[in-house]
PDB file of C-alpha atoms in Angstrom:
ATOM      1  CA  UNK A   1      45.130 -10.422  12.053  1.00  0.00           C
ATOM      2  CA  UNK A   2      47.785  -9.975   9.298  1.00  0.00           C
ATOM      3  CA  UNK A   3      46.568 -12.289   6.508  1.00  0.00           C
ATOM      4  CA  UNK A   4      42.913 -12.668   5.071  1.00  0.00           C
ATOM      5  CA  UNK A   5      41.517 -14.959   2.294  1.00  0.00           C
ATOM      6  CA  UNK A   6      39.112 -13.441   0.672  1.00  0.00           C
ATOM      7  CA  UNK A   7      36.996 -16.191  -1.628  1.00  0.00           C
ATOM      8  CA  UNK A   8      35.602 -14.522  -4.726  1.00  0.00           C
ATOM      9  CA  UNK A   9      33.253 -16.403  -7.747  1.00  0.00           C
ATOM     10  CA  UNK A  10      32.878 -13.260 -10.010  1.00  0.00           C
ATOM     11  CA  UNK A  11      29.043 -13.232  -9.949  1.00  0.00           C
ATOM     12  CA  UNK A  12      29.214  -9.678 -10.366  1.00  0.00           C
ATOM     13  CA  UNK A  13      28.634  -9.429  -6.126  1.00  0.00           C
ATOM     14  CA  UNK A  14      32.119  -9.756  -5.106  1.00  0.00           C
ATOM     15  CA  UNK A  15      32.966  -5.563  -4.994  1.00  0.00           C
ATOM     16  CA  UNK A  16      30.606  -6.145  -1.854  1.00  0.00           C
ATOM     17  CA  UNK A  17      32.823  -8.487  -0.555  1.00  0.00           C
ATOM     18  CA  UNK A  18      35.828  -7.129  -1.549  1.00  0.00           C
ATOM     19  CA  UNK A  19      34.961  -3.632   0.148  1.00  0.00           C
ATOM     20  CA  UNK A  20      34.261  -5.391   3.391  1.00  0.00           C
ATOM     21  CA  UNK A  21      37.440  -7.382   2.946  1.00  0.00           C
ATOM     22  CA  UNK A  22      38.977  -3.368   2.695  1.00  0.00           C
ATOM     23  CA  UNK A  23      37.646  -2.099   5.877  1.00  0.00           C
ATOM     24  CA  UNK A  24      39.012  -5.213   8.066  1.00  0.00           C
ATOM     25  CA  UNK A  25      41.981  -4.951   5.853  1.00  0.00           C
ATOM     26  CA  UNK A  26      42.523  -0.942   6.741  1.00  0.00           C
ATOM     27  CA  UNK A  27      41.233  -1.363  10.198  1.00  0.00           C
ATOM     28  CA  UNK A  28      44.013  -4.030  11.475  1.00  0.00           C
ATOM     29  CA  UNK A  29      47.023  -3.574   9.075  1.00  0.00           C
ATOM     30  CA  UNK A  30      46.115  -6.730   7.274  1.00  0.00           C
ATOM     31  CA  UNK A  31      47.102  -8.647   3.849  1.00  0.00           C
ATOM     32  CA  UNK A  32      44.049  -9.676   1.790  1.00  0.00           C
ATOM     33  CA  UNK A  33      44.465 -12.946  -0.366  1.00  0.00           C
ATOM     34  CA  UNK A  34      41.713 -12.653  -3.215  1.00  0.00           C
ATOM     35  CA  UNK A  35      41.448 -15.991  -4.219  1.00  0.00           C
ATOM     36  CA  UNK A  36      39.262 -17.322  -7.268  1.00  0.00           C
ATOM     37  CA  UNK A  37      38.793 -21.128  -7.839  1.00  0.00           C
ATOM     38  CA  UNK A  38      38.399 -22.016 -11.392  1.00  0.00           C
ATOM     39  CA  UNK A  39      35.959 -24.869 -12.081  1.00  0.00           C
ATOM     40  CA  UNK A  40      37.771 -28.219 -12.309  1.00  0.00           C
ATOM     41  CA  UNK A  41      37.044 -29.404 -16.260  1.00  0.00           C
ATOM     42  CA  UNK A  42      36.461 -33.389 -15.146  1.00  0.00           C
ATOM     43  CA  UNK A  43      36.540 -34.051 -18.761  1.00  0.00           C
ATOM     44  CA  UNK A  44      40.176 -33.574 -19.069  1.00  0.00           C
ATOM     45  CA  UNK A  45      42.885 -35.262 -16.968  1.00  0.00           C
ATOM     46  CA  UNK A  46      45.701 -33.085 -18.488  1.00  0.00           C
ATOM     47  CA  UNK A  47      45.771 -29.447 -20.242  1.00  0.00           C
ATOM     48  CA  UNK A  48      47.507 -31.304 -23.111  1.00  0.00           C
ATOM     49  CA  UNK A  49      44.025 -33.495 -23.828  1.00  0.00           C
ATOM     50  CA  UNK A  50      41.029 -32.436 -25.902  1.00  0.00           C
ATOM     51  CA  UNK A  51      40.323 -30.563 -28.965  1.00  0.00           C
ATOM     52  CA  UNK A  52      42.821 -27.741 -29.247  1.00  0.00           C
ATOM     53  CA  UNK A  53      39.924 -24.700 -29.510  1.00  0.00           C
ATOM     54  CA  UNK A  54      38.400 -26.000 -26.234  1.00  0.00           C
ATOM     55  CA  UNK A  55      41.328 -25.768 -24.539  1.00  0.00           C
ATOM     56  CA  UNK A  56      41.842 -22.570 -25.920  1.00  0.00           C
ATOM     57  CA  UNK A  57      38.973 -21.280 -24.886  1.00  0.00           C
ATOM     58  CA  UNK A  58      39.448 -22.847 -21.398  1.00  0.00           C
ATOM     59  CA  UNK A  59      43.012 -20.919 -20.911  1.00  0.00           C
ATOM     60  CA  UNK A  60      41.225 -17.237 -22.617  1.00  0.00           C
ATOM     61  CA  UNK A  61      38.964 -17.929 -19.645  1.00  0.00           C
ATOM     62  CA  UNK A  62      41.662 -18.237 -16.758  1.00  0.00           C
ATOM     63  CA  UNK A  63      43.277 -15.545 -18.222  1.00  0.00           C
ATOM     64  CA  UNK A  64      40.557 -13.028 -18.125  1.00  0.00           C
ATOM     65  CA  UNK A  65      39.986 -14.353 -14.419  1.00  0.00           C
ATOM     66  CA  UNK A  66      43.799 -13.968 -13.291  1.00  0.00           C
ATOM     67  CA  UNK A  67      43.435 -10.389 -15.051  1.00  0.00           C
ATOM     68  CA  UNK A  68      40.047  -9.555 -12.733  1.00  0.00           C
ATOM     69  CA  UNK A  69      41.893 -10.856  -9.805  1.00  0.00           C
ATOM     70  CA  UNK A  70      45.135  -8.440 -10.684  1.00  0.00           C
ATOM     71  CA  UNK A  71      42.805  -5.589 -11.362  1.00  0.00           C
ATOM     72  CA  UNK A  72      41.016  -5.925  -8.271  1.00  0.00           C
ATOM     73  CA  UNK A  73      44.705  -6.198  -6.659  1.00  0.00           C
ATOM     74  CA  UNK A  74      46.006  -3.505  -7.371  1.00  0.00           C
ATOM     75  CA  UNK A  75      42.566  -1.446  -6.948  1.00  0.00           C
ATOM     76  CA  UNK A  76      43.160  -2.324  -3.181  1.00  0.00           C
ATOM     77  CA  UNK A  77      46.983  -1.386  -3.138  1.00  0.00           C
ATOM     78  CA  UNK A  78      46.588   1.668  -4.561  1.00  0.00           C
ATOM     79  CA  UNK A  79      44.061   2.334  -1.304  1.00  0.00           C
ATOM     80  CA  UNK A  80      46.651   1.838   0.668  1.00  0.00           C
ATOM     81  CA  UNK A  81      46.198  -2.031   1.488  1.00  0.00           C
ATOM     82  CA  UNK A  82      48.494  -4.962   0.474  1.00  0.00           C
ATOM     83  CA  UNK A  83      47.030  -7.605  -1.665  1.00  0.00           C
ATOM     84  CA  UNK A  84      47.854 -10.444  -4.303  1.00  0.00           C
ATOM     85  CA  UNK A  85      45.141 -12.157  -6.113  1.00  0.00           C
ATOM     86  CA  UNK A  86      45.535 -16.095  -6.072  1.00  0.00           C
ATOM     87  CA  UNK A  87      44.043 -18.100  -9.146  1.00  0.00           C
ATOM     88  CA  UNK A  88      43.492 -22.042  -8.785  1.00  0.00           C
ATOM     89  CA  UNK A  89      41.920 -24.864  -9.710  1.00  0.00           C
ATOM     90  CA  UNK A  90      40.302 -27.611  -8.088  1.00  0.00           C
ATOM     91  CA  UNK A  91      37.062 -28.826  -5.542  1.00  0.00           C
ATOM     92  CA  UNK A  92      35.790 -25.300  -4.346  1.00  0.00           C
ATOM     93  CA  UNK A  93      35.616 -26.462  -0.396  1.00  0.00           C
ATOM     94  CA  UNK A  94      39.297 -28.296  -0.498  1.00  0.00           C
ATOM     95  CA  UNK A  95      41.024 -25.445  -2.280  1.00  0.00           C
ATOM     96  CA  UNK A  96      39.848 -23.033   0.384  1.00  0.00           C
ATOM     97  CA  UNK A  97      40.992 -25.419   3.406  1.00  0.00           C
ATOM     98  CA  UNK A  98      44.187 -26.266   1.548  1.00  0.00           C
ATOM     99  CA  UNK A  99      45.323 -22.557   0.644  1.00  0.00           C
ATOM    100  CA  UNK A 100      44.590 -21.069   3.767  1.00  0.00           C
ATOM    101  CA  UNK A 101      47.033 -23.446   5.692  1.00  0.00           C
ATOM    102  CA  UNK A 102      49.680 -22.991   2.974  1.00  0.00           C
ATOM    103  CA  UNK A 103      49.058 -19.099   3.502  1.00  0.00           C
ATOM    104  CA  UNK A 104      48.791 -19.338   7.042  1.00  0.00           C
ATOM    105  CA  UNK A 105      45.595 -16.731   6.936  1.00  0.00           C
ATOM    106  CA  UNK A 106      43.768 -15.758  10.081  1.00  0.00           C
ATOM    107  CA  UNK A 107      40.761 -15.064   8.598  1.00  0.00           C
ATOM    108  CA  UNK A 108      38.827 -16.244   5.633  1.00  0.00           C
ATOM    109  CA  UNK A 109      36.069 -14.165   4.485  1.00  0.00           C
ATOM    110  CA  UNK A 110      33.185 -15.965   1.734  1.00  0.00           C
ATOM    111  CA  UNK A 111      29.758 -14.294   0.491  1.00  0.00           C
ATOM    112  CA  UNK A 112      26.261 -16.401   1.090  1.00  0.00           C
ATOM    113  CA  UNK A 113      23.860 -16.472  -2.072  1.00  0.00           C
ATOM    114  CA  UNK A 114      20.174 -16.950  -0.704  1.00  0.00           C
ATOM    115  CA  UNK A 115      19.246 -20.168  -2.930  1.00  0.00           C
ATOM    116  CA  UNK A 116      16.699 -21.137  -1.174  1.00  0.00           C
ATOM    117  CA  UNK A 117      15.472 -23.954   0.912  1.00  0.00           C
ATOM    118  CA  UNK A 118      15.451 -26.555  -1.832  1.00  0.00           C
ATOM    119  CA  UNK A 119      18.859 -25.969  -3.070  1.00  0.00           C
ATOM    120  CA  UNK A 120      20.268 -25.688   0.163  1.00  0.00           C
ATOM    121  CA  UNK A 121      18.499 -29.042   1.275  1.00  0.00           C
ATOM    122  CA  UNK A 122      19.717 -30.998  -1.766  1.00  0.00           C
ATOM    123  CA  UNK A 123      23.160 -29.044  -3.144  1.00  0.00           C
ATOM    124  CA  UNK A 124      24.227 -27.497   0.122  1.00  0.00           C
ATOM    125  CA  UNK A 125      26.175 -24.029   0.634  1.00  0.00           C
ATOM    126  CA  UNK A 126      29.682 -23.181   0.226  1.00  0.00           C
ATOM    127  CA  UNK A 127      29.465 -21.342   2.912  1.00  0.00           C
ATOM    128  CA  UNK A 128      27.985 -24.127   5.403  1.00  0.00           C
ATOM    129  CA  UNK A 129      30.434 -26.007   4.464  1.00  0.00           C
ATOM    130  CA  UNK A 130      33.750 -23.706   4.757  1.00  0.00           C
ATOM    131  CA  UNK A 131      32.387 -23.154   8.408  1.00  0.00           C
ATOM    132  CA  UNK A 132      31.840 -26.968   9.147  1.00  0.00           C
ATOM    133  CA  UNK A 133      35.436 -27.917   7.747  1.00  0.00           C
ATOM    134  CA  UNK A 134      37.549 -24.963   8.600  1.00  0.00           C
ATOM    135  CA  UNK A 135      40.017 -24.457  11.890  1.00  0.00           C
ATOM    136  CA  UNK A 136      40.143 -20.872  10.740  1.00  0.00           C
ATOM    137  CA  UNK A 137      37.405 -18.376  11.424  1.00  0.00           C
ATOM    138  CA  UNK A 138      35.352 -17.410   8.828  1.00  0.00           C
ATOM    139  CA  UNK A 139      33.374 -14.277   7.622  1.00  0.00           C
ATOM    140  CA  UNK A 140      30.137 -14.834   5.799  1.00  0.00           C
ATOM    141  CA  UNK A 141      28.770 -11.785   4.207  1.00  0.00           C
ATOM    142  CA  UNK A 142      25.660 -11.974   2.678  1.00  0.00           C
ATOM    143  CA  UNK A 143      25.313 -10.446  -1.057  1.00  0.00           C
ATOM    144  CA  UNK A 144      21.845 -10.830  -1.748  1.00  0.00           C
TER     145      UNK A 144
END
């Protein structure tokens, strides 16, 4: 196993994640891919439309993610492991089948929120559904 994605939302959980993410990492010599998928904004078709603060506030945002991601990077290189943090944009499901062919991972690892029956029933889980559409085994960890 010599690349893992991990997928990471920043709902203050994902140092749960990331930590099991560490041990596979450690155990098998591995490369962890943190990956965070910023929210697609359908209200602009280019970065170039819109008032100028929103889109200011919109880039301070991916900033301060890409700067999580880097600090959470190098938190697991300086343990010993090799890591790069991976920032995109774009549906949440297709990003996560898309960049784990282009980084030819072996693993992907996700954490499962417990939302309930209801929300489950009508909205569905991210985690269902990386495990329905994926070719590539997957690692759910539960953070609740």
């Amino acid at each position: 196993m010599k690349q893992i994605l991990v997928t990471i939302d920043f709902n203050n959980k994902e140092e749960r994640l990331i930590n099991h993410a560490l041990q596979l990492a450690k155990a098998f010599g591995s490369k962890l891919w943190l990956m965070h998928i910023a929210d697609p904004n359908p209200d602009f078709v280019g970065f170039e439309v819109g008032p100028k603060y929103i889109r200011d506030m919109m880039a301070a945002e991916l900033r301060k993610e890409h700067k999580q991601l880097q600090d959470y990077s190098a938190s697991l290189k300086s343990k010993g492991v090799d890591s790069e943090g991976l920032l995109v944009q774009g549906a949440t499901i297709e990003m996560i089948i898309e960049e784990s062919k282009k980084l030819n991972v072996d693993l992907i690892i996700a954490g499962h929120h417990d939302r309930g029956f209801f929300y489950n029933a009508f909205i569905g889980s991210t985690s269902s559904e990386i495990i329905e559409q994926s070719k590539i085994p997957v690692l759910i960890i539960p953070l609740d």
